[in-house]
């Protein structure tokens, strides 16, 4: 068995090829070596139960106390972790249907950090767990209230000011049994799409991006709904469609949430749009490494009020350090219900920037590229994740991919000409 490494989103791969029940038993034993009480949940994937039962078996074999919450969203599991030493979510998030994975959470909803994941990896590698005596093996508990507890927590924090008509596209993922019910409890008129849990994901691609959401867009406009909501497979992500049926840019949604949530500080990744700075001139914008786990860690470290990523992850530390797409959906509906301004009008009032993203095949080292980048006449530099250089009215991020032999380029600026010029200049530097 090849040793799988935990990444910033836990461990993920193709079921029965990279992620096997043998590996899942090892993960269960490793987690059980450092945690005594563990809550386990899974998403709607075909391989989820196979992996879940194996994880539970591993946990029990080292004498761990296990509570199962069955099929839930990732934020539901992260919320359930508050009563345990750790939460284990069996999910492959927004990956295609053949994938499965495991993600580990602390009681405060924060995903395991690098150090904690390394500990688990080393315990798996050692393959020398201290197995429990038969007398110390525990019974598995089942908690059927995890979803309603999560919903009740959210209901205690949000309320709508007027009736809202909402279309929810759960993508046949774990949100199917959560978000539509929550919004109905809030008093919304809810129309569902792809809200039957199904591991074949027959309705649409699992990732909530525009090419997968044309049915949601059409349904929002044909039903004259106020808003459309879509999740990924485990609902830590949420994206929106405005009342015209147009996709809301996630950069704009990040700024929109920021206006209400961020009093002093807000955390975004280094590739976030300059729109955030323009819309929130009085908020300290902290940029960190790309990845929602890094955003969450930085929020905790700096005591920021809010943070998120343009992938559709929104982190409200007053609720959890886990990105909660279910809470984000209800909060968005609440905010829209409390204003008479049309969402589309609000969005079009925000500044528009041109953004261009691409990548260059590159296997060599970064030294020569770094040298040439540093010789450019920039006004600001951030090296927390690759090189982010700021010029007048345009910036670029040059970042080696963590998983492929690629260097990724993001350029954003006030005009297409500025963006194209800088993009081409950087492209030539990388090509050499
Ligand atoms: Mg996800």
Short mmCIF file of C-alpha atoms and ligand atoms in Angstrom, two decimals:
data_model
loop_
_atom_site.label_atom_id
_atom_site.label_comp_id
_atom_site.label_asym_id
_atom_site.label_seq_id
_atom_site.Cartn_x
_atom_site.Cartn_y
_atom_site.Cartn_z
CA UNK A 1 0.00 0.00 0.00
CA UNK A 2 1.37 3.37 -1.09
CA UNK A 3 1.59 5.85 1.75
CA UNK A 4 -0.93 8.61 1.15
CA UNK A 5 -0.01 11.98 2.54
CA UNK A 6 -2.42 14.38 4.17
CA UNK A 7 -2.69 17.67 2.32
CA UNK A 8 -4.30 20.95 3.30
CA UNK A 9 -7.73 19.31 2.83
CA UNK A 10 -6.96 16.00 4.54
CA UNK A 11 -6.45 12.87 2.49
CA UNK A 12 -8.29 12.32 -0.80
CA UNK A 13 -8.10 9.92 -3.76
CA UNK A 14 -9.93 7.39 -5.91
CA UNK A 15 -11.91 4.83 -3.90
CA UNK A 16 -10.33 1.36 -3.69
CA UNK A 17 -7.28 2.55 -5.60
CA UNK A 18 -5.72 5.27 -3.48
CA UNK A 19 -8.17 5.30 -0.57
CA UNK A 20 -8.80 1.74 0.60
CA UNK A 21 -10.50 0.25 3.64
CA UNK A 22 -7.05 -0.97 4.82
CA UNK A 23 -5.80 2.61 4.82
CA UNK A 24 -8.99 3.74 6.58
CA UNK A 25 -8.41 1.20 9.39
CA UNK A 26 -4.88 2.63 9.79
CA UNK A 27 -6.25 6.17 9.91
CA UNK A 28 -8.78 5.10 12.56
CA UNK A 29 -6.05 3.49 14.67
CA UNK A 30 -3.74 6.50 14.31
CA UNK A 31 -6.45 8.99 15.31
CA UNK A 32 -7.51 6.67 18.14
CA UNK A 33 -3.96 6.75 19.46
CA UNK A 34 -4.21 10.51 20.13
CA UNK A 35 -7.97 10.98 20.70
CA UNK A 36 -10.24 9.09 23.06
CA UNK A 37 -13.71 10.25 21.99
CA UNK A 38 -14.29 10.63 18.27
CA UNK A 39 -17.34 11.55 16.18
CA UNK A 40 -17.54 10.20 12.63
CA UNK A 41 -19.72 11.33 9.72
CA UNK A 42 -19.82 10.79 5.98
CA UNK A 43 -21.10 12.41 2.79
CA UNK A 44 -23.32 10.89 0.08
CA UNK A 45 -20.57 9.14 -1.91
CA UNK A 46 -20.83 5.48 -2.91
CA UNK A 47 -17.57 4.62 -1.11
CA UNK A 48 -18.34 6.70 1.99
CA UNK A 49 -19.79 3.90 4.09
CA UNK A 50 -17.01 1.46 3.16
CA UNK A 51 -14.44 3.97 4.41
CA UNK A 52 -16.54 5.04 7.40
CA UNK A 53 -16.97 1.49 8.72
CA UNK A 54 -13.23 0.85 8.30
CA UNK A 55 -12.32 4.08 10.13
CA UNK A 56 -14.74 3.14 12.94
CA UNK A 57 -13.23 -0.38 13.10
CA UNK A 58 -9.74 1.12 13.42
CA UNK A 59 -10.89 3.47 16.17
CA UNK A 60 -12.58 0.66 18.11
CA UNK A 61 -9.52 -1.60 17.80
CA UNK A 62 -7.50 0.84 19.91
CA UNK A 63 -10.24 1.29 22.51
CA UNK A 64 -11.67 4.58 21.26
CA UNK A 65 -15.22 5.78 22.06
CA UNK A 66 -17.00 6.36 18.75
CA UNK A 67 -20.17 8.30 17.96
CA UNK A 68 -21.57 8.04 14.43
CA UNK A 69 -23.69 10.84 13.01
CA UNK A 70 -24.28 9.13 9.62
CA UNK A 71 -24.67 11.27 6.51
CA UNK A 72 -24.04 14.92 7.28
CA UNK A 73 -22.41 17.99 5.77
CA UNK A 74 -18.80 18.73 6.71
CA UNK A 75 -19.79 21.82 8.77
CA UNK A 76 -22.38 19.69 10.61
CA UNK A 77 -19.66 17.18 11.51
CA UNK A 78 -17.26 19.96 12.50
CA UNK A 79 -19.98 21.39 14.77
CA UNK A 80 -20.61 17.94 16.30
CA UNK A 81 -16.88 17.69 17.07
CA UNK A 82 -17.36 20.28 19.87
CA UNK A 83 -18.49 17.47 22.20
CA UNK A 84 -15.60 15.13 21.32
CA UNK A 85 -11.81 15.10 21.12
CA UNK A 86 -11.93 15.06 17.35
CA UNK A 87 -14.26 14.74 14.36
CA UNK A 88 -13.61 12.56 11.33
CA UNK A 89 -15.43 13.41 8.11
CA UNK A 90 -15.43 10.88 5.28
CA UNK A 91 -15.78 13.02 2.17
CA UNK A 92 -14.13 14.00 -1.09
CA UNK A 93 -15.70 17.48 -1.05
CA UNK A 94 -16.10 18.79 -4.62
CA UNK A 95 -14.07 16.06 -6.39
CA UNK A 96 -15.66 13.79 -9.04
CA UNK A 97 -17.86 10.86 -7.86
CA UNK A 98 -15.11 8.20 -7.90
CA UNK A 99 -13.17 10.03 -5.19
CA UNK A 100 -13.36 9.61 -1.44
CA UNK A 101 -11.31 11.03 1.41
CA UNK A 102 -10.97 11.74 5.11
CA UNK A 103 -10.73 15.09 6.83
CA UNK A 104 -9.98 15.58 10.54
CA UNK A 105 -11.40 18.33 12.77
CA UNK A 106 -10.64 19.78 16.19
CA UNK A 107 -13.45 20.52 18.68
CA UNK A 108 -13.46 24.22 17.65
CA UNK A 109 -14.20 23.25 14.03
CA UNK A 110 -10.65 23.92 12.85
CA UNK A 111 -9.27 21.26 10.51
CA UNK A 112 -6.16 19.44 11.76
CA UNK A 113 -3.11 21.63 11.12
CA UNK A 114 0.13 20.51 9.48
CA UNK A 115 1.65 19.39 12.79
CA UNK A 116 -1.38 17.32 13.80
CA UNK A 117 -1.57 15.74 10.35
CA UNK A 118 2.12 14.86 10.47
CA UNK A 119 1.54 13.12 13.80
CA UNK A 120 -1.23 11.03 12.21
CA UNK A 121 0.93 10.26 9.14
CA UNK A 122 3.78 9.08 11.36
CA UNK A 123 1.50 6.87 13.42
CA UNK A 124 0.20 5.30 10.18
CA UNK A 125 3.77 4.77 8.95
CA UNK A 126 4.86 3.14 12.24
CA UNK A 127 2.15 0.51 11.90
CA UNK A 128 2.64 -0.31 15.55
CA UNK A 129 -0.57 0.74 17.28
CA UNK A 130 -1.27 -0.45 20.77
CA UNK A 131 -4.35 -2.59 20.26
CA UNK A 132 -7.00 -2.72 22.97
CA UNK A 133 -7.80 -5.76 25.05
CA UNK A 134 -11.23 -7.23 24.29
CA UNK A 135 -12.46 -5.88 27.64
CA UNK A 136 -11.64 -2.30 26.61
CA UNK A 137 -13.52 -2.26 23.34
CA UNK A 138 -16.39 0.21 23.36
CA UNK A 139 -19.86 0.19 21.91
CA UNK A 140 -20.57 2.54 19.02
CA UNK A 141 -23.10 5.26 19.77
CA UNK A 142 -25.30 6.79 17.12
CA UNK A 143 -26.32 10.43 17.42
CA UNK A 144 -29.34 11.13 15.25
CA UNK A 145 -29.53 14.78 16.29
CA UNK A 146 -26.36 16.13 14.67
CA UNK A 147 -28.20 17.74 11.76
CA UNK A 148 -30.99 19.21 13.90
CA UNK A 149 -28.43 20.48 16.45
CA UNK A 150 -26.54 22.24 13.66
CA UNK A 151 -29.77 23.69 12.25
CA UNK A 152 -30.90 24.85 15.74
CA UNK A 153 -27.57 26.57 16.33
CA UNK A 154 -27.95 28.47 13.04
CA UNK A 155 -31.62 29.32 13.72
CA UNK A 156 -30.55 30.90 17.00
CA UNK A 157 -28.34 33.31 15.02
CA UNK A 158 -30.32 34.26 11.90
CA UNK A 159 -33.82 35.47 11.07
CA UNK A 160 -35.39 36.93 7.94
CA UNK A 161 -37.09 40.31 7.87
CA UNK A 162 -39.39 39.49 4.92
CA UNK A 163 -40.46 36.37 3.06
CA UNK A 164 -37.74 35.19 0.66
CA UNK A 165 -38.09 32.79 -2.23
CA UNK A 166 -34.93 30.68 -2.45
CA UNK A 167 -33.89 27.98 -4.91
CA UNK A 168 -31.41 25.52 -3.36
CA UNK A 169 -29.25 23.28 -5.56
CA UNK A 170 -27.69 20.74 -3.18
CA UNK A 171 -25.94 18.93 -6.03
CA UNK A 172 -27.21 15.57 -4.63
CA UNK A 173 -24.68 16.06 -1.84
CA UNK A 174 -24.96 16.13 1.94
CA UNK A 175 -26.68 19.54 1.99
CA UNK A 176 -29.79 17.87 0.51
CA UNK A 177 -31.01 17.06 4.01
CA UNK A 178 -29.86 20.28 5.66
CA UNK A 179 -30.02 23.60 3.79
CA UNK A 180 -33.57 23.31 2.33
CA UNK A 181 -34.97 22.32 5.76
CA UNK A 182 -33.10 25.12 7.54
CA UNK A 183 -34.33 27.78 5.10
CA UNK A 184 -37.91 26.52 5.40
CA UNK A 185 -37.65 26.74 9.20
CA UNK A 186 -36.48 30.33 8.75
CA UNK A 187 -39.75 31.02 6.92
CA UNK A 188 -38.44 31.03 3.35
CA UNK A 189 -40.32 29.72 0.37
CA UNK A 190 -37.88 27.00 -0.76
CA UNK A 191 -37.64 25.34 -4.17
CA UNK A 192 -35.19 22.45 -4.32
CA UNK A 193 -33.03 21.19 -7.15
CA UNK A 194 -30.79 18.08 -6.98
CA UNK A 195 -31.72 17.66 -3.34
CA UNK A 196 -31.95 13.89 -3.17
CA UNK A 197 -28.70 12.38 -1.77
CA UNK A 198 -27.11 10.33 -4.55
CA UNK A 199 -23.47 9.24 -4.83
CA UNK A 200 -23.70 9.10 -8.60
CA UNK A 201 -24.31 12.87 -8.59
CA UNK A 202 -26.70 12.56 -11.53
CA UNK A 203 -27.89 16.18 -11.48
CA UNK A 204 -24.69 18.09 -12.10
CA UNK A 205 -20.92 18.21 -11.51
CA UNK A 206 -20.05 18.21 -7.81
CA UNK A 207 -18.15 21.49 -7.88
CA UNK A 208 -20.42 24.54 -7.62
CA UNK A 209 -19.09 26.52 -10.58
CA UNK A 210 -21.00 28.25 -13.36
CA UNK A 211 -20.69 25.48 -15.96
CA UNK A 212 -22.49 23.13 -13.52
CA UNK A 213 -25.20 25.54 -12.46
CA UNK A 214 -27.19 26.47 -15.57
CA UNK A 215 -30.28 24.61 -14.24
CA UNK A 216 -30.15 26.62 -11.01
CA UNK A 217 -29.75 29.88 -12.95
CA UNK A 218 -32.74 29.04 -15.18
CA UNK A 219 -34.91 27.99 -12.22
CA UNK A 220 -34.16 31.18 -10.28
CA UNK A 221 -35.27 33.38 -13.16
CA UNK A 222 -38.26 31.26 -14.22
CA UNK A 223 -39.65 31.13 -10.66
CA UNK A 224 -38.90 34.82 -9.92
CA UNK A 225 -36.92 33.72 -6.88
CA UNK A 226 -34.99 36.22 -4.77
CA UNK A 227 -31.81 34.15 -4.74
CA UNK A 228 -30.31 30.80 -5.75
CA UNK A 229 -27.91 28.82 -3.55
CA UNK A 230 -25.59 25.95 -4.56
CA UNK A 231 -23.26 23.77 -2.52
CA UNK A 232 -20.45 21.34 -3.24
CA UNK A 233 -20.76 17.68 -2.20
CA UNK A 234 -20.13 18.28 1.51
CA UNK A 235 -21.49 21.84 1.77
CA UNK A 236 -18.48 23.54 3.25
CA UNK A 237 -18.81 25.66 0.10
CA UNK A 238 -21.68 27.88 -0.96
CA UNK A 239 -22.14 30.00 -4.07
CA UNK A 240 -25.04 32.17 -5.16
CA UNK A 241 -27.11 33.21 -8.17
CA UNK A 242 -28.77 36.64 -8.07
CA UNK A 243 -32.46 37.36 -8.80
CA UNK A 244 -31.72 37.79 -12.51
CA UNK A 245 -30.33 34.23 -12.65
CA UNK A 246 -26.74 35.46 -12.99
CA UNK A 247 -23.85 33.85 -11.10
CA UNK A 248 -22.59 36.06 -8.30
CA UNK A 249 -18.82 36.49 -8.53
CA UNK A 250 -17.30 34.90 -5.44
CA UNK A 251 -14.92 37.84 -5.11
CA UNK A 252 -17.95 40.14 -4.87
CA UNK A 253 -19.68 37.79 -2.44
CA UNK A 254 -16.53 37.82 -0.29
CA UNK A 255 -16.63 41.64 -0.28
CA UNK A 256 -20.40 41.62 0.39
CA UNK A 257 -20.07 39.37 3.43
CA UNK A 258 -17.03 41.37 4.51
CA UNK A 259 -19.10 44.58 4.62
CA UNK A 260 -21.33 43.06 7.29
CA UNK A 261 -18.93 40.74 9.11
CA UNK A 262 -15.54 42.41 9.13
CA UNK A 263 -15.32 45.27 11.60
CA UNK A 264 -11.56 45.43 11.94
CA UNK A 265 -9.80 42.52 10.27
CA UNK A 266 -10.55 40.09 7.49
CA UNK A 267 -8.41 37.23 6.11
CA UNK A 268 -8.25 36.28 2.42
CA UNK A 269 -5.73 34.25 0.39
CA UNK A 270 -3.01 36.00 -1.64
CA UNK A 271 -4.94 35.43 -4.88
CA UNK A 272 -8.03 37.31 -3.67
CA UNK A 273 -9.20 40.26 -5.75
CA UNK A 274 -8.24 43.90 -5.04
CA UNK A 275 -12.00 44.43 -5.01
CA UNK A 276 -11.85 43.44 -1.34
CA UNK A 277 -9.51 46.33 -0.54
CA UNK A 278 -11.60 48.75 -2.63
CA UNK A 279 -14.94 47.81 -1.01
CA UNK A 280 -13.55 47.63 2.53
CA UNK A 281 -11.14 50.59 2.84
CA UNK A 282 -11.42 50.70 6.63
CA UNK A 283 -10.81 47.02 7.26
CA UNK A 284 -7.34 45.53 7.66
CA UNK A 285 -7.12 42.90 4.91
CA UNK A 286 -4.72 40.12 5.86
CA UNK A 287 -3.53 37.94 2.98
CA UNK A 288 -2.40 34.38 3.64
CA UNK A 289 -1.58 31.16 1.81
CA UNK A 290 -4.11 29.77 -0.66
CA UNK A 291 -6.34 27.15 1.02
CA UNK A 292 -9.29 27.49 3.40
CA UNK A 293 -7.39 25.79 6.23
CA UNK A 294 -4.71 28.51 6.07
CA UNK A 295 -7.39 31.21 6.04
CA UNK A 296 -9.01 29.65 9.12
CA UNK A 297 -5.68 29.37 10.93
CA UNK A 298 -4.88 33.01 10.20
CA UNK A 299 -8.33 34.12 11.44
CA UNK A 300 -7.70 32.31 14.70
CA UNK A 301 -4.17 33.69 15.03
CA UNK A 302 -5.09 37.31 14.29
CA UNK A 303 -8.54 37.37 15.88
CA UNK A 304 -10.04 38.50 12.54
CA UNK A 305 -13.84 38.85 12.27
CA UNK A 306 -14.28 37.01 9.00
CA UNK A 307 -12.44 35.39 6.10
CA UNK A 308 -12.97 33.40 2.96
CA UNK A 309 -11.84 32.35 -0.46
CA UNK A 310 -13.17 32.88 -3.96
CA UNK A 311 -13.65 29.10 -4.21
CA UNK A 312 -16.88 29.69 -2.23
CA UNK A 313 -15.62 29.09 1.30
CA UNK A 314 -16.75 31.54 3.97
CA UNK A 315 -15.45 31.35 7.53
CA UNK A 316 -17.45 33.03 10.30
CA UNK A 317 -15.38 32.54 13.47
CA UNK A 318 -18.38 33.48 15.64
CA UNK A 319 -19.95 30.23 14.36
CA UNK A 320 -17.00 27.94 13.59
CA UNK A 321 -13.48 27.83 12.17
CA UNK A 322 -14.82 25.30 9.65
CA UNK A 323 -16.13 26.96 6.47
CA UNK A 324 -19.89 26.53 6.89
CA UNK A 325 -21.75 26.72 3.57
CA UNK A 326 -25.05 26.02 5.32
CA UNK A 327 -24.67 28.93 7.72
CA UNK A 328 -23.37 31.12 4.88
CA UNK A 329 -26.54 30.38 2.86
CA UNK A 330 -28.82 31.35 5.74
CA UNK A 331 -26.79 34.46 6.56
CA UNK A 332 -26.89 35.60 2.94
CA UNK A 333 -30.66 35.15 2.83
CA UNK A 334 -30.99 37.04 6.13
CA UNK A 335 -28.88 39.96 4.85
CA UNK A 336 -30.81 40.19 1.58
CA UNK A 337 -34.14 40.11 3.44
CA UNK A 338 -33.15 43.12 5.51
CA UNK A 339 -32.63 45.51 2.59
CA UNK A 340 -34.83 46.78 -0.20
CA UNK A 341 -31.85 47.15 -2.55
CA UNK A 342 -31.81 44.50 -5.28
CA UNK A 343 -28.88 42.11 -4.90
CA UNK A 344 -27.97 42.54 -8.57
CA UNK A 345 -27.87 46.34 -8.15
CA UNK A 346 -25.71 46.04 -5.06
CA UNK A 347 -23.30 43.77 -6.95
CA UNK A 348 -23.10 46.05 -9.99
CA UNK A 349 -22.30 48.99 -7.74
CA UNK A 350 -19.02 47.29 -6.77
CA UNK A 351 -15.92 48.10 -8.83
CA UNK A 352 -15.12 45.81 -11.75
CA UNK A 353 -11.59 44.54 -12.33
CA UNK A 354 -10.11 42.39 -15.05
CA UNK A 355 -8.64 39.12 -13.81
CA UNK A 356 -6.66 36.60 -15.84
CA UNK A 357 -5.56 33.18 -14.59
CA UNK A 358 -3.28 30.73 -16.36
CA UNK A 359 -0.40 28.34 -15.85
CA UNK A 360 2.90 27.37 -17.46
CA UNK A 361 4.35 23.86 -17.53
CA UNK A 362 7.52 24.07 -15.46
CA UNK A 363 9.64 21.40 -13.83
CA UNK A 364 12.82 23.32 -13.01
CA UNK A 365 13.57 25.34 -9.91
CA UNK A 366 12.32 28.84 -9.24
CA UNK A 367 15.71 30.53 -8.67
CA UNK A 368 16.12 32.21 -12.06
CA UNK A 369 12.43 33.16 -12.19
CA UNK A 370 12.66 34.64 -8.69
CA UNK A 371 15.68 36.70 -9.65
CA UNK A 372 13.92 38.18 -12.69
CA UNK A 373 10.70 38.83 -10.76
CA UNK A 374 12.62 40.68 -8.06
CA UNK A 375 14.26 42.85 -10.72
CA UNK A 376 10.86 44.21 -11.81
CA UNK A 377 9.86 47.70 -10.74
CA UNK A 378 7.08 46.79 -8.28
CA UNK A 379 5.70 48.86 -5.42
CA UNK A 380 4.80 46.01 -3.04
CA UNK A 381 5.72 42.37 -2.50
CA UNK A 382 4.20 39.47 -0.54
CA UNK A 383 5.99 36.10 -0.48
CA UNK A 384 3.71 34.14 1.83
CA UNK A 385 2.70 31.80 -1.02
CA UNK A 386 4.73 32.30 -4.21
CA UNK A 387 5.38 35.91 -5.27
CA UNK A 388 2.65 38.52 -5.23
CA UNK A 389 3.92 41.74 -6.76
CA UNK A 390 1.92 44.96 -6.77
CA UNK A 391 2.33 47.65 -9.45
CA UNK A 392 0.24 50.74 -10.21
CA UNK A 393 -3.37 49.52 -10.72
CA UNK A 394 -2.32 45.91 -11.39
CA UNK A 395 -0.86 42.98 -9.43
CA UNK A 396 0.43 39.49 -10.22
CA UNK A 397 0.74 36.27 -8.23
CA UNK A 398 3.29 33.69 -9.44
CA UNK A 399 2.86 30.47 -7.50
CA UNK A 400 4.16 26.93 -8.12
CA UNK A 401 1.31 24.40 -8.01
CA UNK A 402 1.37 22.10 -4.98
CA UNK A 403 0.20 19.06 -6.94
CA UNK A 404 1.28 19.48 -10.60
CA UNK A 405 4.50 20.55 -12.42
CA UNK A 406 2.98 23.95 -13.14
CA UNK A 407 3.54 27.53 -12.20
CA UNK A 408 0.26 29.38 -11.82
CA UNK A 409 -0.11 33.02 -12.83
CA UNK A 410 -2.90 35.31 -11.63
CA UNK A 411 -3.00 38.90 -12.85
CA UNK A 412 -5.64 41.45 -11.90
CA UNK A 413 -5.92 45.10 -12.81
CA UNK A 414 -8.11 48.05 -13.70
CA UNK A 415 -7.89 47.57 -17.49
CA UNK A 416 -7.50 44.64 -19.88
CA UNK A 417 -4.46 46.29 -21.42
CA UNK A 418 -2.63 46.50 -18.07
CA UNK A 419 -3.50 42.88 -17.31
CA UNK A 420 -2.46 41.52 -20.72
CA UNK A 421 0.83 43.42 -20.67
CA UNK A 422 1.84 42.17 -17.23
CA UNK A 423 0.60 38.63 -17.93
CA UNK A 424 2.69 38.40 -21.11
CA UNK A 425 5.76 39.80 -19.39
CA UNK A 426 5.50 37.21 -16.57
CA UNK A 427 4.73 34.40 -19.00
CA UNK A 428 7.98 35.16 -20.89
CA UNK A 429 10.00 35.23 -17.67
CA UNK A 430 8.73 31.78 -16.67
CA UNK A 431 9.19 30.31 -20.15
CA UNK A 432 12.81 31.62 -20.03
MG1 LIG B 1 -16.15 20.80 0.23
#
